[in-house]
PDB file of C-alpha atoms and ligand atoms in Angstrom:
ATOM      1  CA  MET F   1       0.000   0.000   0.000  1.00  0.00           C
ATOM      2  CA  TYR F   2       2.807   2.453   0.903  1.00  0.00           C
ATOM      3  CA  ARG F   3       4.442   1.867  -2.500  1.00  0.00           C
ATOM      4  CA  GLN F   4       1.353   3.096  -4.319  1.00  0.00           C
ATOM      5  CA  VAL F   5       1.034   6.167  -2.101  1.00  0.00           C
ATOM      6  CA  ILE F   6       4.713   6.988  -2.658  1.00  0.00           C
ATOM      7  CA  GLU F   7       4.331   6.712  -6.423  1.00  0.00           C
ATOM      8  CA  TYR F   8       1.266   8.962  -6.328  1.00  0.00           C
ATOM      9  CA  LEU F   9       3.049  11.572  -4.181  1.00  0.00           C
ATOM     10  CA  LYS F  10       5.986  11.540  -6.595  1.00  0.00           C
ATOM     11  CA  THR F  11       3.616  12.256  -9.469  1.00  0.00           C
ATOM     12  CA  ILE F  12       1.847  15.196  -7.842  1.00  0.00           C
ATOM     13  CA  ARG F  13       5.192  16.592  -6.662  1.00  0.00           C
ATOM     14  CA  LYS F  14       5.793  17.689 -10.255  1.00  0.00           C
ATOM     15  CA  PHE F  15       3.098  20.341 -10.108  1.00  0.00           C
ATOM     16  CA  MET F  16       2.772  20.956  -6.369  1.00  0.00           C
ATOM     17  CA  VAL F  17       6.254  22.246  -5.584  1.00  0.00           C
ATOM     18  CA  SER F  18       8.962  24.365  -7.182  1.00  0.00           C
ATOM     19  CA  ARG F  19      11.861  22.788  -9.032  1.00  0.00           C
ATOM     20  CA  GLN F  20      14.266  23.581  -6.167  1.00  0.00           C
ATOM     21  CA  ARG F  21      11.893  22.056  -3.621  1.00  0.00           C
ATOM     22  CA  ALA F  22      11.498  18.916  -5.721  1.00  0.00           C
ATOM     23  CA  ALA F  23      15.295  18.620  -5.838  1.00  0.00           C
ATOM     24  CA  HIS F  24      15.459  18.970  -2.030  1.00  0.00           C
ATOM     25  CA  ILE F  25      12.907  16.175  -1.607  1.00  0.00           C
ATOM     26  CA  GLN F  26      14.785  14.039  -4.129  1.00  0.00           C
ATOM     27  CA  ARG F  27      18.075  14.525  -2.252  1.00  0.00           C
ATOM     28  CA  MET F  28      16.385  13.472   0.990  1.00  0.00           C
ATOM     29  CA  GLU F  29      15.128  10.283  -0.672  1.00  0.00           C
ATOM     30  CA  GLU F  30      18.678   9.553  -1.812  1.00  0.00           C
ATOM     31  CA  ASP F  31      20.218  10.174   1.627  1.00  0.00           C
ATOM     32  CA  ALA F  32      17.486   8.125   3.287  1.00  0.00           C
ATOM     33  CA  ARG F  33      18.665   4.912   1.600  1.00  0.00           C
ATOM     34  CA  GLU F  34      21.905   4.708   3.567  1.00  0.00           C
ATOM     35  CA  PHE F  35      20.469   6.470   6.623  1.00  0.00           C
ATOM     36  CA  SER F  36      17.579   4.023   7.025  1.00  0.00           C
ATOM     37  CA  LYS F  37      19.935   1.035   6.798  1.00  0.00           C
ATOM     38  CA  LEU F  38      22.339   2.588   9.271  1.00  0.00           C
ATOM     39  CA  HIS F  39      19.658   3.231  11.885  1.00  0.00           C
ATOM     40  CA  LYS F  40      17.414   0.296  11.042  1.00  0.00           C
ATOM     41  CA  VAL F  41      14.326   2.279  10.162  1.00  0.00           C
ATOM     42  CA  SER F  42      11.895   1.303   7.408  1.00  0.00           C
ATOM     43  CA  TYR F  43      12.978   2.950   4.149  1.00  0.00           C
ATOM     44  CA  GLU F  44       9.438   2.743   2.833  1.00  0.00           C
ATOM     45  CA  LYS F  45       7.913   4.580   5.794  1.00  0.00           C
ATOM     46  CA  LEU F  46      10.662   7.169   5.751  1.00  0.00           C
ATOM     47  CA  GLN F  47      10.349   7.649   1.999  1.00  0.00           C
ATOM     48  CA  LEU F  48       6.608   8.167   2.310  1.00  0.00           C
ATOM     49  CA  ALA F  49       7.179  10.823   4.978  1.00  0.00           C
ATOM     50  CA  ILE F  50       9.862  12.483   2.830  1.00  0.00           C
ATOM     51  CA  CYS F  51       7.647  12.545  -0.266  1.00  0.00           C
ATOM     52  CA  ALA F  52       4.816  14.161   1.698  1.00  0.00           C
ATOM     53  CA  HIS F  53       6.605  16.556   4.044  1.00  0.00           C
ATOM     54  CA  ASP F  54       7.030  19.621   1.781  1.00  0.00           C
ATOM     55  CA  LEU F  55       4.200  19.031  -0.696  1.00  0.00           C
ATOM     56  CA  PHE F  56       2.357  22.112   0.594  1.00  0.00           C
ATOM     57  CA  ARG F  57       5.472  24.231   1.190  1.00  0.00           C
ATOM     58  CA  ASP F  58       4.957  26.366  -1.918  1.00  0.00           C
ATOM     59  CA  ILE F  59       1.230  26.953  -1.416  1.00  0.00           C
ATOM     60  CA  GLU F  60       0.351  30.604  -0.718  1.00  0.00           C
ATOM     61  CA  PRO F  61      -0.127  31.571   2.947  1.00  0.00           C
ATOM     62  CA  GLU F  62      -3.835  32.460   2.567  1.00  0.00           C
ATOM     63  CA  LYS F  63      -4.503  29.097   0.976  1.00  0.00           C
ATOM     64  CA  LEU F  64      -2.755  27.248   3.798  1.00  0.00           C
ATOM     65  CA  ILE F  65      -4.973  29.070   6.279  1.00  0.00           C
ATOM     66  CA  LYS F  66      -8.049  28.284   4.183  1.00  0.00           C
ATOM     67  CA  ILE F  67      -7.261  24.569   3.827  1.00  0.00           C
ATOM     68  CA  SER F  68      -6.491  24.339   7.544  1.00  0.00           C
ATOM     69  CA  ARG F  69      -9.860  25.895   8.388  1.00  0.00           C
ATOM     70  CA  ILE F  70     -11.737  23.589   6.006  1.00  0.00           C
ATOM     71  CA  TRP F  71     -10.021  20.530   7.460  1.00  0.00           C
ATOM     72  CA  GLY F  72     -10.649  21.707  11.007  1.00  0.00           C
ATOM     73  CA  LEU F  73      -6.983  22.029  11.981  1.00  0.00           C
ATOM     74  CA  LYS F  74      -6.236  24.146  15.001  1.00  0.00           C
ATOM     75  CA  ILE F  75      -4.346  27.282  13.967  1.00  0.00           C
ATOM     76  CA  THR F  76      -2.073  28.666  16.666  1.00  0.00           C
ATOM     77  CA  LYS F  77      -1.260  32.345  17.112  1.00  0.00           C
ATOM     78  CA  LEU F  78       2.201  31.663  15.700  1.00  0.00           C
ATOM     79  CA  GLU F  79       0.773  29.912  12.619  1.00  0.00           C
ATOM     80  CA  LYS F  80      -1.575  32.815  12.016  1.00  0.00           C
ATOM     81  CA  PHE F  81       1.462  35.097  12.160  1.00  0.00           C
ATOM     82  CA  ALA F  82       3.489  32.855   9.821  1.00  0.00           C
ATOM     83  CA  PRO F  83       1.105  30.578   7.867  1.00  0.00           C
ATOM     84  CA  VAL F  84       4.014  28.803   6.137  1.00  0.00           C
ATOM     85  CA  LEU F  85       4.414  26.962   9.450  1.00  0.00           C
ATOM     86  CA  LEU F  86       1.188  25.111   8.610  1.00  0.00           C
ATOM     87  CA  HIS F  87       2.660  23.273   5.612  1.00  0.00           C
ATOM     88  CA  GLY F  88       3.619  20.173   7.614  1.00  0.00           C
ATOM     89  CA  LYS F  89       0.303  19.845   9.451  1.00  0.00           C
ATOM     90  CA  VAL F  90      -1.621  20.306   6.211  1.00  0.00           C
ATOM     91  CA  ALA F  91       0.489  17.643   4.464  1.00  0.00           C
ATOM     92  CA  SER F  92      -0.075  15.252   7.359  1.00  0.00           C
ATOM     93  CA  GLU F  93      -3.821  15.851   7.285  1.00  0.00           C
ATOM     94  CA  TYR F  94      -3.751  15.317   3.514  1.00  0.00           C
ATOM     95  CA  LEU F  95      -2.230  11.842   4.027  1.00  0.00           C
ATOM     96  CA  ARG F  96      -4.933  11.063   6.566  1.00  0.00           C
ATOM     97  CA  ASN F  97      -7.799  12.308   4.386  1.00  0.00           C
ATOM     98  CA  ARG F  98      -6.661  11.223   0.946  1.00  0.00           C
ATOM     99  CA  PHE F  99      -5.155   7.802   1.732  1.00  0.00           C
ATOM    100  CA  ASN F 100      -6.736   6.998   5.080  1.00  0.00           C
ATOM    101  CA  LEU F 101      -3.185   6.701   6.404  1.00  0.00           C
ATOM    102  CA  LYS F 102      -3.166   5.850  10.091  1.00  0.00           C
ATOM    103  CA  ASP F 103       0.526   5.357  10.856  1.00  0.00           C
ATOM    104  CA  ILE F 104       1.003   7.868  13.641  1.00  0.00           C
ATOM    105  CA  GLU F 105       4.801   7.953  13.232  1.00  0.00           C
ATOM    106  CA  ILE F 106       4.525   9.020   9.604  1.00  0.00           C
ATOM    107  CA  LEU F 107       1.719  11.490  10.354  1.00  0.00           C
ATOM    108  CA  ASP F 108       3.675  13.077  13.226  1.00  0.00           C
ATOM    109  CA  ALA F 109       6.919  13.144  11.266  1.00  0.00           C
ATOM    110  CA  VAL F 110       5.256  15.044   8.423  1.00  0.00           C
ATOM    111  CA  ALA F 111       3.232  17.351  10.683  1.00  0.00           C
ATOM    112  CA  TYR F 112       6.186  18.377  12.862  1.00  0.00           C
ATOM    113  CA  HIS F 113       9.183  18.121  10.550  1.00  0.00           C
ATOM    114  CA  THR F 114       9.998  21.841  10.909  1.00  0.00           C
ATOM    115  CA  SER F 115       9.828  22.087  14.690  1.00  0.00           C
ATOM    116  CA  GLY F 116      10.514  18.564  15.881  1.00  0.00           C
ATOM    117  CA  ILE F 117       8.484  17.026  18.698  1.00  0.00           C
ATOM    118  CA  PRO F 118       9.336  15.298  21.956  1.00  0.00           C
ATOM    119  CA  THR F 119       9.482  11.704  20.740  1.00  0.00           C
ATOM    120  CA  ASP F 120      11.471   8.487  20.620  1.00  0.00           C
ATOM    121  CA  SER F 121      10.106   7.635  17.159  1.00  0.00           C
ATOM    122  CA  SER F 122      12.930   6.820  14.750  1.00  0.00           C
ATOM    123  CA  ILE F 123      10.844   7.904  11.760  1.00  0.00           C
ATOM    124  CA  VAL F 124      10.126  11.341  13.230  1.00  0.00           C
ATOM    125  CA  ARG F 125      13.745  11.871  14.261  1.00  0.00           C
ATOM    126  CA  SER F 126      15.053  10.633  10.900  1.00  0.00           C
ATOM    127  CA  LEU F 127      12.809  12.974   8.908  1.00  0.00           C
ATOM    128  CA  VAL F 128      13.791  16.036  10.970  1.00  0.00           C
ATOM    129  CA  ILE F 129      17.477  15.127  10.623  1.00  0.00           C
ATOM    130  CA  LEU F 130      17.358  14.438   6.868  1.00  0.00           C
ATOM    131  CA  ASP F 131      15.367  17.613   6.225  1.00  0.00           C
ATOM    132  CA  THR F 132      18.102  19.650   7.931  1.00  0.00           C
ATOM    133  CA  LEU F 133      21.134  17.712   6.718  1.00  0.00           C
ATOM    134  CA  GLU F 134      20.354  16.441   3.185  1.00  0.00           C
ATOM    135  CA  HIS F 135      23.486  16.652   1.035  1.00  0.00           C
ATOM    136  CA  GLY F 136      22.437  19.882  -0.693  1.00  0.00           C
ATOM    137  CA  ARG F 137      22.461  21.868   2.551  1.00  0.00           C
ATOM    138  CA  THR F 138      25.600  23.925   2.964  1.00  0.00           C
ATOM    139  CA  PHE F 139      25.667  25.733   6.288  1.00  0.00           C
ATOM    140  CA  LYS F 140      28.566  26.065   8.698  1.00  0.00           C
ATOM    141  CA  GLY F 141      28.897  22.923  10.792  1.00  0.00           C
ATOM    142  CA  ALA F 142      26.675  20.791   8.522  1.00  0.00           C
ATOM    143  CA  ASP F 143      29.353  18.135   8.022  1.00  0.00           C
ATOM    144  CA  GLU F 144      29.963  17.830  11.761  1.00  0.00           C
ATOM    145  CA  LEU F 145      26.215  17.380  12.299  1.00  0.00           C
ATOM    146  CA  ARG F 146      26.105  14.758   9.537  1.00  0.00           C
ATOM    147  CA  ALA F 147      28.908  12.812  11.211  1.00  0.00           C
ATOM    148  CA  ILE F 148      27.083  12.879  14.544  1.00  0.00           C
ATOM    149  CA  ALA F 149      23.765  11.844  12.966  1.00  0.00           C
ATOM    150  CA  LYS F 150      25.532   8.979  11.230  1.00  0.00           C
ATOM    151  CA  ARG F 151      26.882   7.693  14.549  1.00  0.00           C
ATOM    152  CA  SER F 152      23.709   8.113  16.582  1.00  0.00           C
ATOM    153  CA  LEU F 153      20.112   8.901  15.759  1.00  0.00           C
ATOM    154  CA  ASN F 154      19.557  10.277  19.232  1.00  0.00           C
ATOM    155  CA  GLU F 155      22.646  12.503  19.291  1.00  0.00           C
ATOM    156  CA  GLY F 156      21.845  13.601  15.755  1.00  0.00           C
ATOM    157  CA  TYR F 157      18.358  14.645  16.824  1.00  0.00           C
ATOM    158  CA  VAL F 158      19.722  16.526  19.849  1.00  0.00           C
ATOM    159  CA  GLU F 159      22.228  18.426  17.705  1.00  0.00           C
ATOM    160  CA  VAL F 160      19.725  19.242  14.951  1.00  0.00           C
ATOM    161  CA  ILE F 161      17.207  20.593  17.485  1.00  0.00           C
ATOM    162  CA  LYS F 162      19.982  22.586  19.142  1.00  0.00           C
ATOM    163  CA  ASN F 163      21.025  23.930  15.752  1.00  0.00           C
ATOM    164  CA  LYS F 164      17.451  25.030  14.984  1.00  0.00           C
ATOM    165  CA  ILE F 165      17.293  27.074  18.203  1.00  0.00           C
ATOM    166  CA  GLU F 166      20.786  28.545  17.780  1.00  0.00           C
ATOM    167  CA  TYR F 167      20.097  29.435  14.148  1.00  0.00           C
ATOM    168  CA  ALA F 168      16.796  31.123  14.983  1.00  0.00           C
ATOM    169  CA  LEU F 169      18.348  33.163  17.794  1.00  0.00           C
ATOM    170  CA  ASN F 170      21.380  34.181  15.734  1.00  0.00           C
ATOM    171  CA  LYS F 171      19.211  35.286  12.821  1.00  0.00           C
ATOM    172  CA  GLY F 172      16.583  36.927  14.994  1.00  0.00           C
ATOM    173  CA  LEU F 173      13.924  34.481  13.793  1.00  0.00           C
ATOM    174  CA  LEU F 174      11.024  32.892  15.639  1.00  0.00           C
ATOM    175  CA  VAL F 175      11.725  30.017  18.003  1.00  0.00           C
ATOM    176  CA  LEU F 176       8.979  27.429  17.724  1.00  0.00           C
ATOM    177  CA  PRO F 177       7.483  26.308  21.070  1.00  0.00           C
ATOM    178  CA  LYS F 178       7.586  22.664  19.946  1.00  0.00           C
ATOM    179  CA  THR F 179      11.312  22.961  19.273  1.00  0.00           C
ATOM    180  CA  VAL F 180      11.885  24.266  22.792  1.00  0.00           C
ATOM    181  CA  GLU F 181       9.671  21.491  24.194  1.00  0.00           C
ATOM    182  CA  THR F 182      11.713  18.966  22.219  1.00  0.00           C
ATOM    183  CA  TRP F 183      14.978  20.370  23.510  1.00  0.00           C
ATOM    184  CA  ASN F 184      13.760  20.098  27.116  1.00  0.00           C
ATOM    185  CA  PHE F 185      12.502  16.563  26.464  1.00  0.00           C
ATOM    186  CA  LEU F 186      15.917  15.579  25.123  1.00  0.00           C
ATOM    187  CA  ARG F 187      17.468  17.100  28.264  1.00  0.00           C
ATOM    188  CA  GLY F 188      15.395  14.712  30.378  1.00  0.00           C
ATOM    189  CA  VAL F 189      12.048  16.426  30.925  1.00  0.00           C
ATOM    190  CA  ARG F 190       9.653  13.489  30.369  1.00  0.00           C
TER     191      ARG F 190
HETATM  192 FE1  LIG E 201       9.175  21.803   5.337  1.00  0.00          FE
HETATM  193 FE1  LIG E 202      11.961  19.951   3.669  1.00  0.00          FE
END
């Protein structure tokens, strides 16, 4: 069943996202082959999450708000301020509605790939890591993070979450509450 969904998502990718975004998704699929073997996670599940995660990333802000309202998704104050933050939740809800997908790991991974969530799920952690560290990303320290994530899924997740917070603070961007929650969870708050 997952195979068919993946093939379908690959087809609609062609008109749902920009060329650069499609390339980003493609690179994640490539990296996921070795990564999934290394950390013993299902490539199929991870690939499905990868193919879905940014499908709605290039949809206009007003449309994201509209779709979220129609599907009854809760819109937080932060998401109202920056509707692009809804693209993961909308993609997750799309998987649920369109394919009756019930795998909570995949749904959570897609919904929270930008912020991370407090979780021990390998699929969620893998998606967040690959989204940040796919081989096309070139930020300072990326290679160090890749080496850590190769050694340990847990340490990789810790470092990627840390990097998200550091990056946001350094650039004067928003810090997502879920990212902070995740950081505290990884520091032992359970
Ligand atoms: Fe995204
Ligand atoms: Fe992404």
